[in-house]
Short mmCIF file of C-alpha atoms and ligand atoms in Angstrom, two decimals:
data_model
loop_
_atom_site.label_atom_id
_atom_site.label_comp_id
_atom_site.label_asym_id
_atom_site.label_seq_id
_atom_site.Cartn_x
_atom_site.Cartn_y
_atom_site.Cartn_z
CA MET A 58 -28.01 29.55 -6.63
CA ALA A 59 -25.24 28.70 -4.05
CA ILE A 60 -24.37 25.12 -3.67
CA ARG A 61 -24.28 24.36 0.27
CA ILE A 62 -22.22 21.29 1.17
CA GLU A 63 -22.80 19.99 4.54
CA ARG A 64 -19.88 20.22 6.49
CA ARG A 65 -17.48 17.23 7.29
CA ALA A 66 -18.82 15.96 11.45
CA ALA A 67 -15.57 16.07 13.25
CA ALA A 68 -15.77 12.60 14.78
CA THR A 69 -15.33 10.75 11.28
CA GLN A 70 -12.31 12.62 10.99
CA ALA A 71 -9.08 11.79 12.40
CA GLN A 72 -8.68 13.71 15.93
CA GLY A 73 -5.72 16.10 15.63
CA ILE A 74 -2.77 15.36 17.94
CA GLU A 75 -3.03 11.49 18.62
CA PRO A 76 -1.04 9.66 21.66
CA GLY A 77 1.33 7.37 20.09
CA TYR A 78 1.35 8.76 16.54
CA ALA A 79 4.17 11.12 17.57
CA GLN A 80 4.35 12.79 13.77
CA THR A 81 0.97 13.96 14.65
CA ALA A 82 2.32 16.44 17.48
CA ARG A 83 4.30 18.58 14.07
CA ARG A 84 1.67 18.44 11.30
CA TRP A 85 -1.07 19.47 13.29
CA PRO A 86 -1.85 23.26 13.32
CA SER A 87 -1.33 24.69 16.91
CA GLN A 88 -4.37 27.19 16.24
CA PRO A 89 -7.89 26.65 14.92
CA LEU A 90 -8.58 26.77 11.34
CA VAL A 91 -10.04 29.43 9.83
CA LEU A 92 -12.51 28.95 7.40
CA ARG A 93 -11.74 31.04 4.27
CA PRO A 94 -14.31 30.71 0.92
CA HIS A 95 -12.70 30.10 -1.97
CA THR A 96 -13.35 32.51 -4.94
CA PRO A 97 -14.89 32.01 -8.08
CA SER A 98 -11.36 32.64 -9.74
CA GLU A 99 -10.34 29.59 -7.33
CA LEU A 100 -13.18 27.40 -8.06
CA SER A 101 -13.31 27.90 -11.98
CA GLY A 102 -9.53 26.71 -12.76
CA PRO A 103 -7.33 25.28 -13.90
CA GLN A 104 -8.66 22.38 -14.45
CA VAL A 105 -6.94 18.68 -12.76
CA ALA A 106 -7.87 16.65 -14.95
CA ARG A 107 -6.92 18.33 -17.95
CA ARG A 108 -3.12 18.93 -16.56
CA LEU A 109 -2.50 15.68 -15.16
CA SER A 110 -1.33 12.13 -17.31
CA ILE A 111 -3.26 9.69 -16.37
CA VAL A 112 -0.51 6.88 -15.56
CA ARG A 113 -1.47 2.88 -15.28
CA GLY A 114 -4.53 1.65 -13.48
CA ASP A 115 -1.92 -1.70 -13.19
CA LEU A 116 0.79 -2.11 -10.23
CA ALA A 117 1.05 -5.36 -10.96
CA GLY A 118 2.02 -6.77 -13.87
CA HIS A 119 2.25 -9.51 -15.94
CA GLY A 120 3.94 -12.93 -16.62
CA ASP A 121 7.45 -13.10 -15.20
CA LYS A 122 7.48 -9.37 -14.78
CA ARG A 123 4.58 -9.57 -12.44
CA ALA A 124 5.14 -8.36 -8.73
CA LEU A 125 5.20 -10.78 -5.57
CA GLY A 126 2.22 -11.18 -3.53
CA GLN A 127 -1.57 -11.91 -3.94
CA LEU A 128 -3.32 -10.07 -7.27
CA ILE A 129 -5.83 -8.15 -6.42
CA ARG A 130 -8.50 -6.05 -8.33
CA LEU A 131 -9.71 -2.98 -6.45
CA ARG A 132 -13.17 -1.13 -7.57
CA VAL A 133 -13.76 2.33 -6.41
CA ARG A 134 -16.32 4.33 -6.62
CA VAL A 135 -15.91 8.20 -5.97
CA VAL A 136 -19.09 9.42 -5.04
CA ASP A 137 -20.40 12.80 -2.98
CA GLU A 138 -22.65 13.21 -0.31
CA ASP A 139 -25.37 12.14 -2.22
CA GLY A 140 -24.40 8.54 -3.45
CA ALA A 141 -23.99 10.15 -6.83
CA PRO A 142 -21.07 8.56 -9.34
CA LEU A 143 -18.67 11.68 -9.76
CA PRO A 144 -16.98 10.62 -13.18
CA GLY A 145 -13.82 12.82 -14.86
CA THR A 146 -12.38 12.19 -11.24
CA VAL A 147 -8.54 11.62 -11.03
CA VAL A 148 -7.63 8.97 -8.43
CA GLU A 149 -3.98 8.35 -7.46
CA ALA A 150 -2.82 5.55 -5.08
CA TRP A 151 0.17 4.28 -4.29
CA HIS A 152 1.38 1.79 -1.38
CA CYS A 153 3.40 -0.68 -0.35
CA ASN A 154 5.22 -4.12 -1.84
CA ALA A 155 4.31 -7.28 -0.28
CA ALA A 156 6.73 -7.82 1.73
CA GLY A 157 6.18 -3.78 3.27
CA LYS A 158 8.98 -2.15 1.05
CA TYR A 159 7.87 1.39 -0.66
CA ILE A 160 9.69 2.76 -3.29
CA HIS A 161 10.38 6.05 -1.95
CA PRO A 162 13.49 6.92 -0.46
CA ASN A 163 12.99 7.64 2.73
CA ASP A 164 11.36 4.22 3.43
CA SER A 165 14.29 2.64 5.93
CA ASN A 166 11.89 -1.12 6.61
CA ASP A 167 14.55 -3.66 5.76
CA ALA A 168 12.32 -5.36 3.73
CA PRO A 169 13.34 -6.35 0.10
CA ALA A 170 11.80 -4.06 -2.70
CA ASP A 171 10.52 -5.77 -5.76
CA PRO A 172 11.73 -4.83 -9.19
CA ASN A 173 8.03 -5.92 -11.22
CA PHE A 174 6.43 -3.93 -8.51
CA TYR A 175 5.37 -0.30 -9.86
CA GLY A 176 4.28 1.54 -6.93
CA ALA A 177 1.65 3.98 -8.05
CA ALA A 178 -1.15 4.81 -10.47
CA ARG A 179 -2.86 7.79 -11.70
CA VAL A 180 -6.15 6.74 -12.90
CA LEU A 181 -9.50 8.39 -14.17
CA ALA A 182 -13.18 7.53 -12.98
CA GLY A 183 -15.51 6.33 -15.70
CA ASP A 184 -18.86 7.16 -15.79
CA SER A 185 -20.49 5.34 -13.13
CA GLY A 186 -17.32 7.18 -11.14
CA LEU A 187 -15.66 3.84 -11.09
CA VAL A 188 -11.73 3.47 -10.51
CA GLU A 189 -10.49 0.34 -11.52
CA LEU A 190 -6.60 -1.23 -10.23
CA ARG A 191 -4.40 -4.00 -10.93
CA THR A 192 -2.17 -4.57 -7.88
CA ILE A 193 -0.94 -6.66 -5.24
CA LYS A 194 -2.22 -6.58 -1.79
CA PRO A 195 -0.11 -4.57 0.03
CA GLY A 196 1.95 -6.21 3.14
CA ALA A 197 2.22 -4.65 6.73
CA TYR A 198 5.39 -2.25 7.81
CA PRO A 199 7.03 -1.24 11.16
CA VAL A 200 6.49 2.54 11.62
CA PRO A 201 10.67 3.44 12.47
CA ASP A 202 10.50 4.31 16.80
CA SER A 203 7.19 3.46 17.44
CA GLY A 204 8.00 0.70 19.87
CA GLY A 205 6.07 -1.98 17.90
CA TRP A 206 3.30 -0.30 16.31
CA TRP A 207 3.01 -2.16 12.31
CA ARG A 208 0.60 -0.42 9.79
CA PRO A 209 -1.81 -2.65 8.58
CA PRO A 210 -2.31 -3.65 4.61
CA HIS A 211 -3.56 0.24 3.05
CA ILE A 212 -3.47 1.97 0.10
CA HIS A 213 -2.92 5.66 0.02
CA PHE A 214 -5.24 7.53 -2.78
CA SER A 215 -5.27 11.31 -3.45
CA VAL A 216 -8.75 12.33 -4.83
CA TRP A 217 -8.84 15.30 -7.09
CA GLY A 218 -11.69 17.34 -8.03
CA ARG A 219 -12.65 20.13 -10.95
CA VAL A 220 -9.80 22.15 -9.70
CA TRP A 221 -6.67 21.84 -7.98
CA LEU A 222 -7.99 23.33 -4.44
CA SER A 223 -10.46 20.58 -4.44
CA ARG A 224 -8.27 17.66 -3.00
CA LEU A 225 -8.74 14.35 -1.00
CA VAL A 226 -6.29 12.52 0.61
CA THR A 227 -7.06 9.49 2.53
CA GLN A 228 -6.33 5.65 2.87
CA MET A 229 -8.28 2.92 2.34
CA PHE A 230 -7.52 -0.74 5.03
CA PHE A 231 -8.48 -4.40 4.02
CA GLN A 232 -11.80 -6.04 5.70
CA ASP A 233 -10.60 -8.13 8.24
CA GLU A 234 -6.73 -7.57 9.25
CA PRO A 235 -5.68 -8.15 12.79
CA LEU A 236 -3.78 -5.00 12.72
CA ASN A 237 -6.48 -2.67 12.24
CA GLU A 238 -7.47 -2.62 15.70
CA HIS A 239 -5.06 -1.26 16.71
CA ASP A 240 -3.41 1.22 13.82
CA ALA A 241 -3.42 4.88 15.49
CA ILE A 242 -3.76 6.99 11.88
CA LEU A 243 -7.27 4.56 11.69
CA ASN A 244 -8.11 4.59 15.47
CA ALA A 245 -7.45 8.48 15.29
CA ILE A 246 -10.80 8.37 13.56
CA ARG A 247 -14.01 7.88 17.02
CA GLU A 248 -16.95 7.26 15.05
CA PRO A 249 -16.78 2.79 14.33
CA GLU A 250 -19.05 3.47 11.62
CA ALA A 251 -16.58 6.03 9.99
CA ARG A 252 -13.84 3.72 10.23
CA SER A 253 -16.11 1.17 8.84
CA ARG A 254 -16.47 3.11 5.90
CA CYS A 255 -12.29 3.31 4.99
CA ILE A 256 -12.14 -0.50 5.29
CA ALA A 257 -12.90 -1.78 1.61
CA ARG A 258 -14.55 -5.35 1.37
CA LEU A 259 -13.69 -8.53 -0.16
CA ALA A 260 -16.27 -9.28 -3.01
CA PRO A 261 -17.05 -12.88 -3.39
CA THR A 262 -14.83 -15.23 -5.04
CA SER A 263 -17.15 -16.43 -7.44
CA LYS A 264 -16.67 -12.83 -9.06
CA GLY A 265 -14.51 -11.49 -11.18
CA PRO A 266 -11.31 -13.29 -12.57
CA ALA A 267 -10.45 -16.50 -11.43
CA ASP A 268 -6.51 -15.37 -10.42
CA ALA A 269 -7.31 -12.52 -8.36
CA LEU A 270 -9.53 -11.88 -5.24
CA VAL A 271 -11.77 -8.73 -6.10
CA TYR A 272 -12.22 -5.69 -3.46
CA GLU A 273 -14.34 -3.16 -3.35
CA TYR A 274 -14.74 0.57 -2.10
CA GLN A 275 -16.49 3.28 -1.71
CA LEU A 276 -14.83 6.72 -1.65
CA VAL A 277 -17.55 9.65 -0.49
CA VAL A 278 -15.68 12.78 -1.55
CA ARG A 279 -17.47 14.72 0.59
CA GLY A 280 -20.27 15.89 3.26
CA ARG A 281 -20.81 14.02 6.58
CA LYS A 282 -19.92 10.61 5.58
CA ALA A 283 -16.66 12.22 3.28
CA ALA A 284 -13.86 10.05 3.98
CA PRO A 285 -11.00 11.89 6.16
CA SER A 286 -8.04 13.39 5.33
CA LEU A 287 -5.27 10.95 6.19
FE1 LIG B 329 1.37 3.63 3.87
#
């Protein structure tokens, strides 16, 4: 039986070329996309989870090797369009340090590096689709040549499905961040509810370990409520 997957709703996705975000003019396709169904061989192999090594779920370190910043535990549930968990999903995450600096040669931000901050992780979702990361809350950073646009704290995710063609690259934001209101990337999603789905919620501080704030997030990988490609 053929599996029918709901198309993503356009208003829940980024809207092409965005005024104030110059790079979108270069990145966005100039022609309408052509829908090309995947072939059986594309959908049957190679299996992603077997080929990628799982790196670590701890970007913050410990003791005198601990990264600077607010320690957080991030609990991400990876689900399908019906809210069913997707165990075995490979999730890659990366973000900047607490001062807003990435571990990347192209980062020109004049902010200090943190030798104890690792910057990236690759983890596997467990039986309940849960991915857990221990890290520090990323800082905001200025976007070069943008006239004062600062990116709000955010975490980049690359979510791999069973095969290489099945991949979603998106971003997660934090609740109650004033910079969320003006971020050109978050606000390229026109539907307020869809924007809201991109924002992790702070769990009650009585919940979880005493030394870290816990943020919870649901990552929908397909269907009308799928996380946007960002
Ligand atoms: Fe970023």
